[in-house]
Structures are given as C-alpha cells and as structure tokens.
C-alpha cells in the first residue's frame, strides 16, 4: 500500500447518518475554517504537544515521550478531561494511521456495511491519503463518500474524484459576507466546488446549519437552488437542513437560538418549492 498517514480522530464502525446504508465513518483531524457553531471544536487543530492534558489524564493513558504526547487507547476511559483541558482546539487521542491500518479497521465491518464516509475536521486536507484509502475501498466493493466544507479545490484531484462516489458538501452561507461571518473565510471555493461536483455528477448532498442570527436561511436555500440549477437537476440532490444546537459548541458561541420544528418545516417547504425533492431536517 501507499505508506501515507493521516491523523485519525476516531472511527465509528457503524453509522446510519453519514450517507446511504450502514457505513463506517472515519474522522480526520484538522480544519481550515473556523465555524462559530462548530460542534466538535476539538477536531479543528493538530496537537502542539504542550503537555497540559497529559498532567490531567486520570488513567495514565497520556504520556509525554521525548516531547511528544503518546496516547494508549487501552487505558483511556473516554472521560474527555483532556479535551476540556486543551485550549488549542486539539485532541491528544488522535492516532496517525496508515491507509493499511484504517483499511484493517474497516474490514472488521465487512459485510455489514455498504460503504465508508470520511469526515473531519476537514478530510480534504489529506487528498493523497483519501485517494489511497478510497482506492483500497473500491477493491473491497465499498461505496465512498467525502464529507467536506468545500474549501479545498477538488477540481485539481481527478484521481481522488475517480474513486469517490459522492461528496456531501456544506454550503454554510451563500453571500461572501455571510460566509465570512459564519466561518471567517469567503466561499468562492465552496461555490466553485459545488458547481464542479454538480457538473461531474459527484454532488451527493448539500448541508446548511440553520442559525437565524448569522444569516437569512430562506435566502440561502433560494440562492443555492438558483445557482445549482445551471449545473444539474436539483430534484436529484439531497438537501440536509441542520438545526443549530449548542451542544459541544465553544462557550462564546452557545447563545444562538435553536430553531424550532415549525421554522425548520417552513424552510423545508421553501426548499421543496424551489426544486429540491429530498429535504431532510435534523
Ligand atoms: S479521555 Fe483523555 S483524559 Fe480521559 S482517560 Fe482518555 S486520554 Fe485520559
Ligand atoms: S491535546 Fe492540547 S493540551 Fe494536550 S498536549 Fe496537545 S495541544 Fe496540549
């Protein structure tokens, strides 16, 4: 195999919420934007080995070895003390794994899974690793999905796209100004990826987290529909509308209102009116 490695935050053996059918979900560490409503802020950065969490671990699962954090999964009781201690949005429980090691974990679930989904953090920060991993998955007959914020230009990785069945793409806001407000970055690349993926038949799903205080969700849905109609039949595209909830969100951003069911249903109606057929609310 390739010998490539990537930082793996966790592997969920069976997931029913990360694409079609039963899937193994692999979460890679590290992200390239800073969403105010991030529910897993501990996946945003790589550990800088400051050692703060090592001293707090109650079971000795963390050690500093030659200036680097060493994690022993067998001793971990998943108390999350380390995550709560870290002020760098990192996790000491990340394991740098080879493609072969990840495939070994995935194989334990065969034949009970239809495919795998790689998420993050932002998994497209590791395009060569993803390409090698998905190539091996294809040999095993597995369906492959990427879950992405769309900030890495996927058009320059044709080999990756050739072994990827679909991309679940976040469009967090439509206007540049709103996207900067939500994530700290513009969305030119996100929209470019959306068009590119739509044209080549690899856009599996669009997702928007609904936070009324940050942007106009109805306007975003309408703008996305208008934009994508030029590239594909959007009645074939799933749209997932995700209600903001404060769980796991950094303290300073926990004050946004969680939209209620009736508001989410209103948004779903709007999405259907503008041409989406399969609209999912979570
Ligand atoms: S979650 Fe972190 S602090 Fe808790 S036992 Fe595991 S490594 Fe130690
Ligand atoms: S996970 Fe955070 S607190 Fe622990 S060593 Fe790494 S940077 Fe420091």
PDB file of N, CA and C in Angstrom, residues 133-171:
ATOM      1  N   UNK A 133      -6.818   5.626   0.275  1.00  0.00           N
ATOM      2  CA  UNK A 133      -7.812   4.904   1.094  1.00  0.00           C
ATOM      3  C   UNK A 133      -9.008   4.468   0.239  1.00  0.00           C
ATOM      4  N   UNK A 134      -9.536   5.379  -0.553  1.00  0.00           N
ATOM      5  CA  UNK A 134     -10.709   5.058  -1.367  1.00  0.00           C
ATOM      6  C   UNK A 134     -10.357   4.038  -2.455  1.00  0.00           C
ATOM      7  N   UNK A 135      -9.123   4.099  -2.958  1.00  0.00           N
ATOM      8  CA  UNK A 135      -8.715   3.109  -3.966  1.00  0.00           C
ATOM      9  C   UNK A 135      -8.792   1.703  -3.364  1.00  0.00           C
ATOM     10  N   UNK A 136      -8.338   1.568  -2.128  1.00  0.00           N
ATOM     11  CA  UNK A 136      -8.413   0.269  -1.440  1.00  0.00           C
ATOM     12  C   UNK A 136      -9.874  -0.107  -1.173  1.00  0.00           C
ATOM     13  N   UNK A 137     -10.697   0.880  -0.798  1.00  0.00           N
ATOM     14  CA  UNK A 137     -12.123   0.608  -0.540  1.00  0.00           C
ATOM     15  C   UNK A 137     -12.803   0.105  -1.804  1.00  0.00           C
ATOM     16  N   UNK A 138     -12.448   0.680  -2.930  1.00  0.00           N
ATOM     17  CA  UNK A 138     -13.062   0.250  -4.193  1.00  0.00           C
ATOM     18  C   UNK A 138     -12.739  -1.209  -4.487  1.00  0.00           C
ATOM     19  N   UNK A 139     -11.485  -1.615  -4.148  1.00  0.00           N
ATOM     20  CA  UNK A 139     -11.111  -3.036  -4.350  1.00  0.00           C
ATOM     21  C   UNK A 139     -11.982  -3.951  -3.492  1.00  0.00           C
ATOM     22  N   UNK A 140     -12.500  -3.388  -2.364  1.00  0.00           N
ATOM     23  CA  UNK A 140     -13.353  -4.177  -1.464  1.00  0.00           C
ATOM     24  C   UNK A 140     -14.832  -4.033  -1.804  1.00  0.00           C
ATOM     25  N   UNK A 141     -15.123  -3.283  -2.864  1.00  0.00           N
ATOM     26  CA  UNK A 141     -16.516  -3.114  -3.306  1.00  0.00           C
ATOM     27  C   UNK A 141     -17.304  -2.133  -2.462  1.00  0.00           C
ATOM     28  N   UNK A 142     -16.619  -1.217  -1.783  1.00  0.00           N
ATOM     29  CA  UNK A 142     -17.313  -0.281  -0.885  1.00  0.00           C
ATOM     30  C   UNK A 142     -17.624   1.050  -1.573  1.00  0.00           C
ATOM     31  N   UNK A 143     -18.781   1.591  -1.257  1.00  0.00           N
ATOM     32  CA  UNK A 143     -19.204   2.921  -1.702  1.00  0.00           C
ATOM     33  C   UNK A 143     -18.433   3.962  -0.874  1.00  0.00           C
ATOM     34  N   UNK A 144     -18.000   5.061  -1.541  1.00  0.00           N
ATOM     35  CA  UNK A 144     -17.120   6.016  -0.855  1.00  0.00           C
ATOM     36  C   UNK A 144     -17.694   7.432  -0.902  1.00  0.00           C
ATOM     37  N   UNK A 145     -17.791   8.054   0.257  1.00  0.00           N
ATOM     38  CA  UNK A 145     -18.294   9.428   0.342  1.00  0.00           C
ATOM     39  C   UNK A 145     -17.320  10.314   1.107  1.00  0.00           C
ATOM     40  N   UNK A 146     -17.226  11.563   0.646  1.00  0.00           N
ATOM     41  CA  UNK A 146     -16.456  12.591   1.349  1.00  0.00           C
ATOM     42  C   UNK A 146     -17.451  13.565   1.970  1.00  0.00           C
ATOM     43  N   UNK A 147     -17.201  13.939   3.205  1.00  0.00           N
ATOM     44  CA  UNK A 147     -17.985  14.966   3.896  1.00  0.00           C
ATOM     45  C   UNK A 147     -17.069  16.180   4.016  1.00  0.00           C
ATOM     46  N   UNK A 148     -17.428  17.304   3.333  1.00  0.00           N
ATOM     47  CA  UNK A 148     -16.450  18.386   3.195  1.00  0.00           C
ATOM     48  C   UNK A 148     -17.057  19.773   3.345  1.00  0.00           C
ATOM     49  N   UNK A 149     -16.227  20.719   3.794  1.00  0.00           N
ATOM     50  CA  UNK A 149     -16.649  22.119   3.821  1.00  0.00           C
ATOM     51  C   UNK A 149     -16.363  22.816   2.484  1.00  0.00           C
ATOM     52  N   UNK A 150     -15.759  22.091   1.542  1.00  0.00           N
ATOM     53  CA  UNK A 150     -15.585  22.620   0.185  1.00  0.00           C
ATOM     54  C   UNK A 150     -14.512  23.676   0.017  1.00  0.00           C
ATOM     55  N   UNK A 151     -13.640  23.815   0.989  1.00  0.00           N
ATOM     56  CA  UNK A 151     -12.643  24.885   0.915  1.00  0.00           C
ATOM     57  C   UNK A 151     -11.363  24.480   0.173  1.00  0.00           C
ATOM     58  N   UNK A 152     -11.224  23.191  -0.132  1.00  0.00           N
ATOM     59  CA  UNK A 152     -10.070  22.731  -0.926  1.00  0.00           C
ATOM     60  C   UNK A 152     -10.561  22.475  -2.351  1.00  0.00           C
ATOM     61  N   UNK A 153      -9.818  22.959  -3.337  1.00  0.00           N
ATOM     62  CA  UNK A 153     -10.230  22.827  -4.734  1.00  0.00           C
ATOM     63  C   UNK A 153     -10.202  21.355  -5.167  1.00  0.00           C
ATOM     64  N   UNK A 154     -11.381  20.740  -5.281  1.00  0.00           N
ATOM     65  CA  UNK A 154     -11.439  19.315  -5.622  1.00  0.00           C
ATOM     66  C   UNK A 154     -11.189  19.083  -7.113  1.00  0.00           C
ATOM     67  N   UNK A 155     -11.272  20.140  -7.895  1.00  0.00           N
ATOM     68  CA  UNK A 155     -11.037  20.025  -9.334  1.00  0.00           C
ATOM     69  C   UNK A 155      -9.604  19.661  -9.681  1.00  0.00           C
ATOM     70  N   UNK A 156      -8.688  19.837  -8.746  1.00  0.00           N
ATOM     71  CA  UNK A 156      -7.282  19.527  -9.055  1.00  0.00           C
ATOM     72  C   UNK A 156      -6.897  18.110  -8.586  1.00  0.00           C
ATOM     73  N   UNK A 157      -7.892  17.338  -8.146  1.00  0.00           N
ATOM     74  CA  UNK A 157      -7.601  15.961  -7.710  1.00  0.00           C
ATOM     75  C   UNK A 157      -8.473  14.952  -8.481  1.00  0.00           C
ATOM     76  N   UNK A 158      -8.274  14.856  -9.799  1.00  0.00           N
ATOM     77  CA  UNK A 158      -9.118  13.946 -10.588  1.00  0.00           C
ATOM     78  C   UNK A 158      -9.010  12.487 -10.140  1.00  0.00           C
ATOM     79  N   UNK A 159      -7.819  12.112  -9.671  1.00  0.00           N
ATOM     80  CA  UNK A 159      -7.650  10.716  -9.228  1.00  0.00           C
ATOM     81  C   UNK A 159      -8.528  10.429  -8.005  1.00  0.00           C
ATOM     82  N   UNK A 160      -8.603  11.413  -7.098  1.00  0.00           N
ATOM     83  CA  UNK A 160      -9.466  11.264  -5.915  1.00  0.00           C
ATOM     84  C   UNK A 160     -10.926  11.161  -6.344  1.00  0.00           C
ATOM     85  N   UNK A 161     -11.332  12.043  -7.246  1.00  0.00           N
ATOM     86  CA  UNK A 161     -12.728  12.021  -7.691  1.00  0.00           C
ATOM     87  C   UNK A 161     -13.081  10.708  -8.388  1.00  0.00           C
ATOM     88  N   UNK A 162     -12.071  10.096  -9.052  1.00  0.00           N
ATOM     89  CA  UNK A 162     -12.352   8.855  -9.782  1.00  0.00           C
ATOM     90  C   UNK A 162     -12.675   7.694  -8.837  1.00  0.00           C
ATOM     91  N   UNK A 163     -12.259   7.785  -7.583  1.00  0.00           N
ATOM     92  CA  UNK A 163     -12.563   6.707  -6.619  1.00  0.00           C
ATOM     93  C   UNK A 163     -13.557   7.179  -5.553  1.00  0.00           C
ATOM     94  N   UNK A 164     -14.153   8.364  -5.774  1.00  0.00           N
ATOM     95  CA  UNK A 164     -15.148   8.908  -4.832  1.00  0.00           C
ATOM     96  C   UNK A 164     -16.529   8.816  -5.474  1.00  0.00           C
ATOM     97  N   UNK A 165     -17.477   8.190  -4.765  1.00  0.00           N
ATOM     98  CA  UNK A 165     -18.824   8.087  -5.324  1.00  0.00           C
ATOM     99  C   UNK A 165     -19.615   9.371  -5.145  1.00  0.00           C
ATOM    100  N   UNK A 166     -19.318  10.135  -4.109  1.00  0.00           N
ATOM    101  CA  UNK A 166     -20.070  11.368  -3.922  1.00  0.00           C
ATOM    102  C   UNK A 166     -19.480  12.226  -2.822  1.00  0.00           C
ATOM    103  N   UNK A 167     -19.896  13.503  -2.850  1.00  0.00           N
ATOM    104  CA  UNK A 167     -19.441  14.455  -1.832  1.00  0.00           C
ATOM    105  C   UNK A 167     -20.659  15.052  -1.147  1.00  0.00           C
ATOM    106  N   UNK A 168     -20.613  15.057   0.170  1.00  0.00           N
ATOM    107  CA  UNK A 168     -21.621  15.754   0.964  1.00  0.00           C
ATOM    108  C   UNK A 168     -21.006  17.109   1.307  1.00  0.00           C
ATOM    109  N   UNK A 169     -21.558  18.158   0.727  1.00  0.00           N
ATOM    110  CA  UNK A 169     -20.901  19.466   0.756  1.00  0.00           C
ATOM    111  C   UNK A 169     -21.666  20.452   1.638  1.00  0.00           C
ATOM    112  N   UNK A 170     -20.937  21.098   2.540  1.00  0.00           N
ATOM    113  CA  UNK A 170     -21.544  22.170   3.336  1.00  0.00           C
ATOM    114  C   UNK A 170     -21.582  23.438   2.499  1.00  0.00           C
ATOM    115  N   UNK A 171     -22.761  24.046   2.404  1.00  0.00           N
ATOM    116  CA  UNK A 171     -22.818  25.440   1.933  1.00  0.00           C
ATOM    117  C   UNK A 171     -23.383  26.198   3.128  1.00  0.00           C
TER     118      UNK A 171
END
